[in-house]
Protein backbone atom coordinates (compact mmCIF):
# COMPACT_ATOMS: atom_id res chain seq x y z
CA UNK A 1 0.00 0.00 0.00
CA UNK A 2 1.40 3.40 -0.91
CA UNK A 3 0.82 6.15 1.62
CA UNK A 4 2.79 8.82 -0.21
CA UNK A 5 5.31 11.20 1.37
CA UNK A 6 5.05 11.63 5.11
CA UNK A 7 5.99 15.11 6.25
CA UNK A 8 6.49 16.49 9.73
CA UNK A 9 3.30 18.14 11.03
CA UNK A 10 2.92 20.85 13.65
CA UNK A 11 -0.08 22.23 15.50
CA UNK A 12 0.29 25.84 16.58
CA UNK A 13 -1.73 27.86 19.06
CA UNK A 14 -1.46 31.41 17.81
CA UNK A 15 -4.14 34.10 17.66
CA UNK A 16 -5.52 32.05 14.77
CA UNK A 17 -4.74 28.33 15.39
CA UNK A 18 -3.17 26.63 12.38
CA UNK A 19 -1.95 23.24 11.23
CA UNK A 20 1.30 23.36 9.30
CA UNK A 21 3.24 20.74 7.32
CA UNK A 22 6.99 20.92 6.76
CA UNK A 23 9.96 18.75 5.92
CA UNK A 24 12.11 19.08 9.05
CA UNK A 25 15.44 17.91 10.37
CA UNK A 26 16.00 16.73 13.96
CA UNK A 27 17.42 20.16 14.74
CA UNK A 28 14.27 21.83 13.37
CA UNK A 29 12.10 19.61 15.56
CA UNK A 30 14.20 20.45 18.62
CA UNK A 31 13.90 24.19 17.93
CA UNK A 32 10.14 24.02 17.42
CA UNK A 33 9.69 21.93 20.56
CA UNK A 34 10.93 24.92 22.57
CA UNK A 35 8.49 27.30 20.88
CA UNK A 36 5.60 28.05 23.31
CA UNK A 37 3.28 28.63 20.35
CA UNK A 38 3.71 25.05 19.12
CA UNK A 39 1.35 22.63 20.84
CA UNK A 40 2.41 19.39 19.16
CA UNK A 41 4.77 17.97 16.55
CA UNK A 42 4.19 14.63 14.84
CA UNK A 43 5.00 12.73 11.67
CA UNK A 44 1.84 11.94 9.72
CA UNK A 45 1.25 8.21 9.85
CA UNK A 46 -1.19 6.08 7.85
CA UNK A 47 -4.89 5.87 8.62
CA UNK A 48 -7.12 2.97 7.67
CA UNK A 49 -10.81 2.23 7.64
CA UNK A 50 -12.07 0.33 10.67
CA UNK A 51 -13.36 -2.48 8.51
CA UNK A 52 -16.89 -3.65 9.35
CA UNK A 53 -18.05 -7.26 9.49
CA UNK A 54 -20.80 -8.64 7.27
CA UNK A 55 -24.00 -9.55 9.05
CA UNK A 56 -26.09 -12.65 8.44
CA UNK A 57 -29.13 -11.25 10.26
CA UNK A 58 -32.06 -10.22 8.05
CA UNK A 59 -32.54 -6.49 7.61
CA UNK A 60 -35.75 -4.89 8.92
CA UNK A 61 -38.23 -3.77 6.29
CA UNK A 62 -40.34 -1.10 8.01
CA UNK A 63 -40.48 0.68 11.35
CA UNK A 64 -37.09 1.49 12.90
CA UNK A 65 -33.75 -0.28 13.02
CA UNK A 66 -33.00 -1.94 16.36
CA UNK A 67 -30.31 0.65 17.08
CA UNK A 68 -32.77 3.55 16.78
CA UNK A 69 -35.00 1.88 19.38
CA UNK A 70 -32.10 0.80 21.62
CA UNK A 71 -30.87 4.38 22.08
CA UNK A 72 -34.42 5.74 22.48
CA UNK A 73 -34.28 7.96 19.40
CA UNK A 74 -37.74 6.78 18.35
CA UNK A 75 -39.29 8.21 21.55
CA UNK A 76 -37.18 11.38 21.76
CA UNK A 77 -38.88 14.74 21.09
CA UNK A 78 -35.67 15.93 19.42
CA UNK A 79 -34.49 15.26 15.87
CA UNK A 80 -31.23 17.22 15.58
CA UNK A 81 -32.72 20.37 14.07
CA UNK A 82 -30.34 23.32 14.18
CA UNK A 83 -27.28 21.13 14.80
CA UNK A 84 -24.40 20.71 12.33
CA UNK A 85 -22.84 17.24 12.12
CA UNK A 86 -19.56 16.30 10.43
CA UNK A 87 -18.66 12.84 9.14
CA UNK A 88 -14.98 12.24 8.36
CA UNK A 89 -14.84 8.95 6.49
CA UNK A 90 -14.91 7.60 2.92
CA UNK A 91 -17.26 10.34 1.71
CA UNK A 92 -20.96 10.07 0.95
CA UNK A 93 -23.36 9.19 -1.87
CA UNK A 94 -25.03 12.60 -2.25
CA UNK A 95 -27.83 11.17 -4.40
CA UNK A 96 -29.10 8.65 -1.85
CA UNK A 97 -32.70 9.15 -0.71
CA UNK A 98 -31.50 9.13 2.91
CA UNK A 99 -29.96 12.58 2.37
CA UNK A 100 -32.80 14.28 0.52
CA UNK A 101 -33.11 17.87 1.74
CA UNK A 102 -29.79 17.84 3.61
CA UNK A 103 -27.30 20.59 2.82
CA UNK A 104 -24.06 18.67 2.21
CA UNK A 105 -20.87 20.68 2.64
CA UNK A 106 -18.27 18.38 1.09
CA UNK A 107 -14.48 18.34 0.73
CA UNK A 108 -12.31 15.63 -0.75
CA UNK A 109 -8.96 15.24 1.07
CA UNK A 110 -7.95 12.17 -1.00
CA UNK A 111 -6.73 11.38 -4.50
CA UNK A 112 -9.92 9.43 -5.25
CA UNK A 113 -13.26 10.57 -6.63
CA UNK A 114 -15.41 13.04 -4.72
CA UNK A 115 -18.23 10.56 -3.95
CA UNK A 116 -18.12 7.57 -1.62
CA UNK A 117 -16.55 4.66 -3.50
CA UNK A 118 -16.60 2.28 -0.52
CA UNK A 119 -20.00 2.60 1.18
CA UNK A 120 -18.69 2.96 4.73
CA UNK A 121 -19.09 6.74 4.97
CA UNK A 122 -22.58 6.61 3.45
CA UNK A 123 -23.57 3.96 6.02
CA UNK A 124 -22.25 6.00 8.95
CA UNK A 125 -23.87 9.22 7.73
CA UNK A 126 -27.19 7.41 7.28
CA UNK A 127 -27.17 6.19 10.88
CA UNK A 128 -26.51 9.70 12.17
CA UNK A 129 -28.90 11.79 10.10
CA UNK A 130 -30.48 9.66 7.36
CA UNK A 131 -34.11 10.18 6.40
CA UNK A 132 -36.43 7.17 6.26
CA UNK A 133 -35.84 4.82 3.32
CA UNK A 134 -38.90 2.94 2.01
CA UNK A 135 -40.64 3.24 5.37
CA UNK A 136 -37.62 2.25 7.48
CA UNK A 137 -36.12 4.72 9.93
CA UNK A 138 -32.33 4.47 9.88
CA UNK A 139 -31.24 7.87 11.26
CA UNK A 140 -30.91 8.82 14.94
CA UNK A 141 -31.15 12.56 14.14
CA UNK A 142 -33.10 12.86 10.86
CA UNK A 143 -33.81 16.55 11.46
CA UNK A 144 -30.22 17.63 10.85
CA UNK A 145 -30.30 20.08 7.96
CA UNK A 146 -26.55 20.55 7.38
CA UNK A 147 -23.89 17.85 7.22
CA UNK A 148 -20.17 18.48 6.77
CA UNK A 149 -18.66 15.56 4.86
CA UNK A 150 -14.89 15.17 4.72
CA UNK A 151 -13.58 12.37 2.53
CA UNK A 152 -10.36 11.44 4.35
CA UNK A 153 -10.06 7.80 3.26
CA UNK A 154 -9.66 6.88 -0.39
CA UNK A 155 -7.51 4.58 -2.53
CA UNK A 156 -4.46 3.70 -0.41
CA UNK A 157 -6.02 4.87 2.86
CA UNK A 158 -5.23 8.26 4.38
CA UNK A 159 -2.94 9.93 6.90
CA UNK A 160 -3.17 11.45 10.36
CA UNK A 161 -2.14 14.82 8.88
CA UNK A 162 -5.11 14.71 6.51
CA UNK A 163 -7.43 13.86 9.39
CA UNK A 164 -6.09 16.70 11.55
CA UNK A 165 -6.70 19.12 8.68
CA UNK A 166 -10.19 17.69 8.15
CA UNK A 167 -11.09 18.12 11.83
CA UNK A 168 -9.96 21.73 11.67
CA UNK A 169 -11.95 22.28 8.45
CA UNK A 170 -15.09 20.64 9.90
CA UNK A 171 -14.94 22.95 12.89
CA UNK A 172 -14.58 25.97 10.61
CA UNK A 173 -17.72 24.80 8.77
CA UNK A 174 -19.68 25.01 12.03
CA UNK A 175 -19.75 21.35 13.09
CA UNK A 176 -21.09 20.70 16.61
CA UNK A 177 -20.51 16.95 16.41
CA UNK A 178 -17.63 15.32 14.48
CA UNK A 179 -17.92 11.57 13.85
CA UNK A 180 -14.90 9.43 12.87
CA UNK A 181 -14.88 5.67 12.28
CA UNK A 182 -11.23 5.16 11.37
CA UNK A 183 -7.93 4.29 13.02
CA UNK A 184 -4.17 4.67 12.84
CA UNK A 185 -2.56 1.91 10.79
CA UNK A 186 0.40 1.02 13.03
CA UNK A 187 1.37 -2.21 11.19
CA UNK A 188 1.07 -0.39 7.87
CA UNK A 189 3.40 2.36 9.07
CA UNK A 190 6.00 -0.16 10.27
CA UNK A 191 5.83 -1.93 6.88
CA UNK A 192 6.19 1.41 5.06
CA UNK A 193 9.30 2.31 7.07
CA UNK A 194 10.84 -1.08 6.26
CA UNK A 195 9.88 -1.24 2.59
CA UNK A 196 10.15 2.43 1.57
CA UNK A 197 12.73 3.84 3.98
CA UNK A 198 14.93 0.77 4.32
CA UNK A 199 14.82 0.39 8.11
CA UNK A 200 15.29 -2.93 9.86
CA UNK A 201 12.27 -4.27 11.77
CA UNK A 202 13.42 -3.18 15.25
CA UNK A 203 14.22 0.49 14.49
CA UNK A 204 11.14 0.71 12.27
CA UNK A 205 8.98 -0.46 15.17
CA UNK A 206 10.67 1.99 17.56
CA UNK A 207 10.15 4.90 15.16
CA UNK A 208 6.52 3.90 14.63
CA UNK A 209 5.92 3.72 18.40
CA UNK A 210 7.43 7.17 18.87
CA UNK A 211 5.18 8.68 16.21
CA UNK A 212 2.20 6.71 17.48
CA UNK A 213 2.58 8.50 20.81
CA UNK A 214 3.22 11.82 19.08
CA UNK A 215 0.02 11.49 17.05
CA UNK A 216 -2.06 10.60 20.11
CA UNK A 217 -0.69 13.80 21.65
CA UNK A 218 -1.45 15.74 18.46
CA UNK A 219 -5.11 14.71 18.47
CA UNK A 220 -5.38 15.31 22.23
CA UNK A 221 -4.07 18.84 21.80
CA UNK A 222 -6.31 19.45 18.79
CA UNK A 223 -9.37 18.35 20.77
CA UNK A 224 -8.29 20.55 23.68
CA UNK A 225 -7.88 23.50 21.34
CA UNK A 226 -11.40 23.07 19.97
CA UNK A 227 -12.80 22.77 23.49
CA UNK A 228 -11.04 25.92 24.70
CA UNK A 229 -12.38 27.95 21.78
CA UNK A 230 -16.06 27.17 22.33
CA UNK A 231 -16.53 30.18 24.61
CA UNK A 232 -15.83 32.33 21.56
CA UNK A 233 -17.29 30.20 18.76
CA UNK A 234 -19.36 27.00 18.53
CA UNK A 235 -19.12 23.86 20.64
CA UNK A 236 -17.73 20.81 18.88
CA UNK A 237 -17.27 17.32 20.34
CA UNK A 238 -15.46 14.50 18.56
CA UNK A 239 -16.89 10.97 18.61
CA UNK A 240 -14.54 8.19 17.46
CA UNK A 241 -14.65 4.40 17.05
CA UNK A 242 -12.60 2.40 19.56
CA UNK A 243 -11.60 -0.25 16.98
CA UNK A 244 -12.41 -3.86 16.05
CA UNK A 245 -9.13 -5.58 16.93
CA UNK A 246 -10.31 -7.59 19.97
CA UNK A 247 -11.20 -11.28 19.73
CA UNK A 248 -13.12 -12.11 22.87
CA UNK A 249 -12.72 -14.26 24.89
CA UNK A 250 -9.16 -14.91 23.60
CA UNK A 251 -7.89 -11.36 24.05
CA UNK A 252 -8.88 -7.70 24.24
CA UNK A 253 -7.17 -4.70 22.67
CA UNK A 254 -7.31 -1.19 24.12
CA UNK A 255 -8.89 1.77 22.32
CA UNK A 256 -6.89 2.66 19.21
CA UNK A 257 -5.96 6.21 18.11
CA UNK A 258 -7.30 8.66 17.25
CA UNK A 259 -10.10 7.65 19.66
CA UNK A 260 -7.44 7.17 22.37
CA UNK A 261 -6.73 10.91 22.40
CA UNK A 262 -7.77 12.89 25.47
CA UNK A 263 -11.09 14.66 25.10
CA UNK A 264 -12.52 12.38 22.43
CA UNK A 265 -15.61 10.29 23.10
CA UNK A 266 -14.47 6.74 22.27
CA UNK A 267 -17.17 4.23 21.37
CA UNK A 268 -17.51 0.47 21.84
CA UNK A 269 -20.03 -1.81 20.11
CA UNK A 270 -22.97 -3.61 21.73
CA UNK A 271 -25.13 -6.43 20.40
CA UNK A 272 -28.61 -7.63 21.25
CA UNK A 273 -28.95 -10.46 23.73
CA UNK A 274 -32.00 -12.49 24.79
CA UNK A 275 -34.71 -10.73 26.84
CA UNK A 276 -33.94 -7.29 25.40
CA UNK A 277 -30.54 -7.16 27.06
CA UNK A 278 -27.27 -6.02 25.52
CA UNK A 279 -23.73 -7.39 25.61
CA UNK A 280 -20.33 -6.34 24.32
CA UNK A 281 -19.50 -7.39 20.76
CA UNK A 282 -16.65 -9.89 20.52
CA UNK A 283 -14.56 -7.57 18.31
CA UNK A 284 -15.03 -4.35 20.31
CA UNK A 285 -11.93 -2.81 21.86
CA UNK A 286 -11.81 -2.09 25.57
CA UNK A 287 -11.41 1.10 27.67
CA UNK A 288 -14.00 3.07 25.69
CA UNK A 289 -16.06 5.95 27.15
CA UNK A 290 -19.47 4.56 26.23
CA UNK A 291 -21.12 2.23 23.73
CA UNK A 292 -23.72 2.09 21.00
CA UNK A 293 -25.51 -0.50 18.84
CA UNK A 294 -22.82 -2.01 16.62
CA UNK A 295 -23.95 -5.45 15.44
CA UNK A 296 -26.30 -6.04 12.49
CA UNK A 297 -26.88 -2.33 11.86
CA UNK A 298 -28.88 -1.45 8.74
CA UNK A 299 -28.22 1.88 7.03
CA UNK A 300 -27.75 3.54 3.64
CA UNK A 301 -25.26 2.19 1.09
CA UNK A 302 -23.87 3.03 -2.31
CA UNK A 303 -25.25 1.45 -5.48
CA UNK A 304 -28.64 3.07 -5.97
CA UNK A 305 -30.65 5.82 -4.34
CA UNK A 306 -32.41 3.49 -1.88
CA UNK A 307 -29.66 0.92 -1.27
CA UNK A 308 -29.29 -0.45 2.28
CA UNK A 309 -26.70 -2.71 3.90
CA UNK A 310 -26.53 -4.51 7.25
CA UNK A 311 -23.03 -4.69 8.79
CA UNK A 312 -21.29 -4.73 12.19
CA UNK A 313 -18.43 -2.88 13.87
CA UNK A 314 -17.50 -0.09 16.25
CA UNK A 315 -17.81 2.01 13.08
CA UNK A 316 -21.55 1.32 13.24
CA UNK A 317 -21.77 2.08 16.98
CA UNK A 318 -20.02 5.44 16.63
CA UNK A 319 -22.69 7.16 14.47
CA UNK A 320 -25.37 6.10 16.98
CA UNK A 321 -23.43 8.04 19.63
CA UNK A 322 -22.81 10.95 17.26
CA UNK A 323 -26.53 11.06 16.43
CA UNK A 324 -27.47 11.08 20.12
CA UNK A 325 -24.93 13.87 20.71
CA UNK A 326 -26.73 15.88 18.01
CA UNK A 327 -30.04 15.35 19.85
CA UNK A 328 -28.46 16.47 23.13
CA UNK A 329 -27.02 19.51 21.36
CA UNK A 330 -30.49 20.48 20.15
CA UNK A 331 -31.91 19.94 23.64
CA UNK A 332 -29.27 22.16 25.24
CA UNK A 333 -29.77 24.89 22.65
CA UNK A 334 -33.54 24.91 23.13
CA UNK A 335 -33.56 24.63 26.94
CA UNK A 336 -30.61 26.83 27.88
CA UNK A 337 -30.03 28.96 24.79
CA UNK A 338 -26.35 28.00 24.73
CA UNK A 339 -24.11 25.07 23.91
CA UNK A 340 -20.61 24.33 25.23
CA UNK A 341 -18.25 21.43 24.68
CA UNK A 342 -18.38 20.54 28.35
CA UNK A 343 -22.18 20.47 28.59
CA UNK A 344 -22.57 18.53 25.36
CA UNK A 345 -19.94 15.93 26.30
CA UNK A 346 -21.30 15.54 29.83
CA UNK A 347 -24.91 15.18 28.66
CA UNK A 348 -23.95 12.57 26.06
CA UNK A 349 -21.78 10.56 28.45
CA UNK A 350 -24.20 10.80 31.38
CA UNK A 351 -27.12 9.64 29.23
CA UNK A 352 -25.78 6.09 29.06
CA UNK A 353 -27.89 3.18 30.25
CA UNK A 354 -26.19 0.74 32.58
CA UNK A 355 -25.49 -2.65 31.04
CA UNK A 356 -25.97 -5.42 33.59
CA UNK A 357 -23.09 -7.87 34.05
CA UNK A 358 -20.86 -5.73 31.83
CA UNK A 359 -17.29 -4.81 32.67
CA UNK A 360 -16.92 -1.02 32.87
CA UNK A 361 -13.78 -0.98 30.74
CA UNK A 362 -15.64 -2.88 28.00
CA UNK A 363 -18.71 -0.65 27.66
CA UNK A 364 -17.72 2.56 29.46
CA UNK A 365 -20.79 4.31 30.84
CA UNK A 366 -23.03 1.85 28.96
CA UNK A 367 -25.51 2.22 26.07
CA UNK A 368 -25.84 5.83 24.90
CA UNK A 369 -29.36 7.25 25.16
CA UNK A 370 -31.24 10.00 23.39
CA UNK A 371 -32.84 12.80 25.47
CA UNK A 372 -36.46 12.13 26.43
CA UNK A 373 -39.26 14.42 27.57
């Protein structure tokens, strides 16, 4: 896989915060590290799609998907009106019926086509804000009128620098909720260093680990910067998938970046169990903040204007949480007349329903819930 040139990236905290990309020597990095205006320095490293799993469960035909009912969106008096949502993923099919009437502010950060060529981004966007398709409700917040769509994953994947730029762009477009179902490709970066830069396995792994930590710090600082600016602009919380690398009961993997960054709402995946109970999905990573429906989730897909697909993953759980965050944002705006990062994050996290017999580190606060009357 070719990730292209990887350049040193810096995040600065000036009067107007900026993200800059430069080719730098070790001496340059050392000098910038002493600059109080520089919040973080990191090499861009590869990003990859958090690949979903195919589902064998039959898709619902009418009514609501099980995830809509599980989070209580079907009984909520809120629909996301007046809230701007961003989806940073593989893009979107702008002609799908699920997005009729939605103002789509789009930007392509990849070398691929402008539209979604994978289906993943269209699926995630449909779960957040999709309109009903042939009598089936798929969207948690179908009243959202404006969606900011950043295509950050295309042929060959993407990079953490691209994602950082996309987050900054989404915020500038007015996003209150930013949803990301992607992860840092650590093995891919190690392979790139070996194959393209000629490093042996051990130093390549050491370099990758160093930049892995640097990128976690970069996204933590970026999230902190957005949070600190909400007193002067709009609130914006970032919701990110925890990853699908676990194989329970054999082993569990911790939340993967960028969801591991401080200030992000990391999301695990839940599945239906007998007697209307929920349990952690076998693939879901641990140490997440809260969870959402992530197994056998039906939503919009590419192919035709009413195409649907039923798949599983923390990628599918994340848009349920992002959709609920949009509902909480609307509730806060209508009840208090204001919206801050802190209030929105606290409301979303505190909404969670306790999952009996679940380990806290597996499901976080539990199943996210939409605001009720």
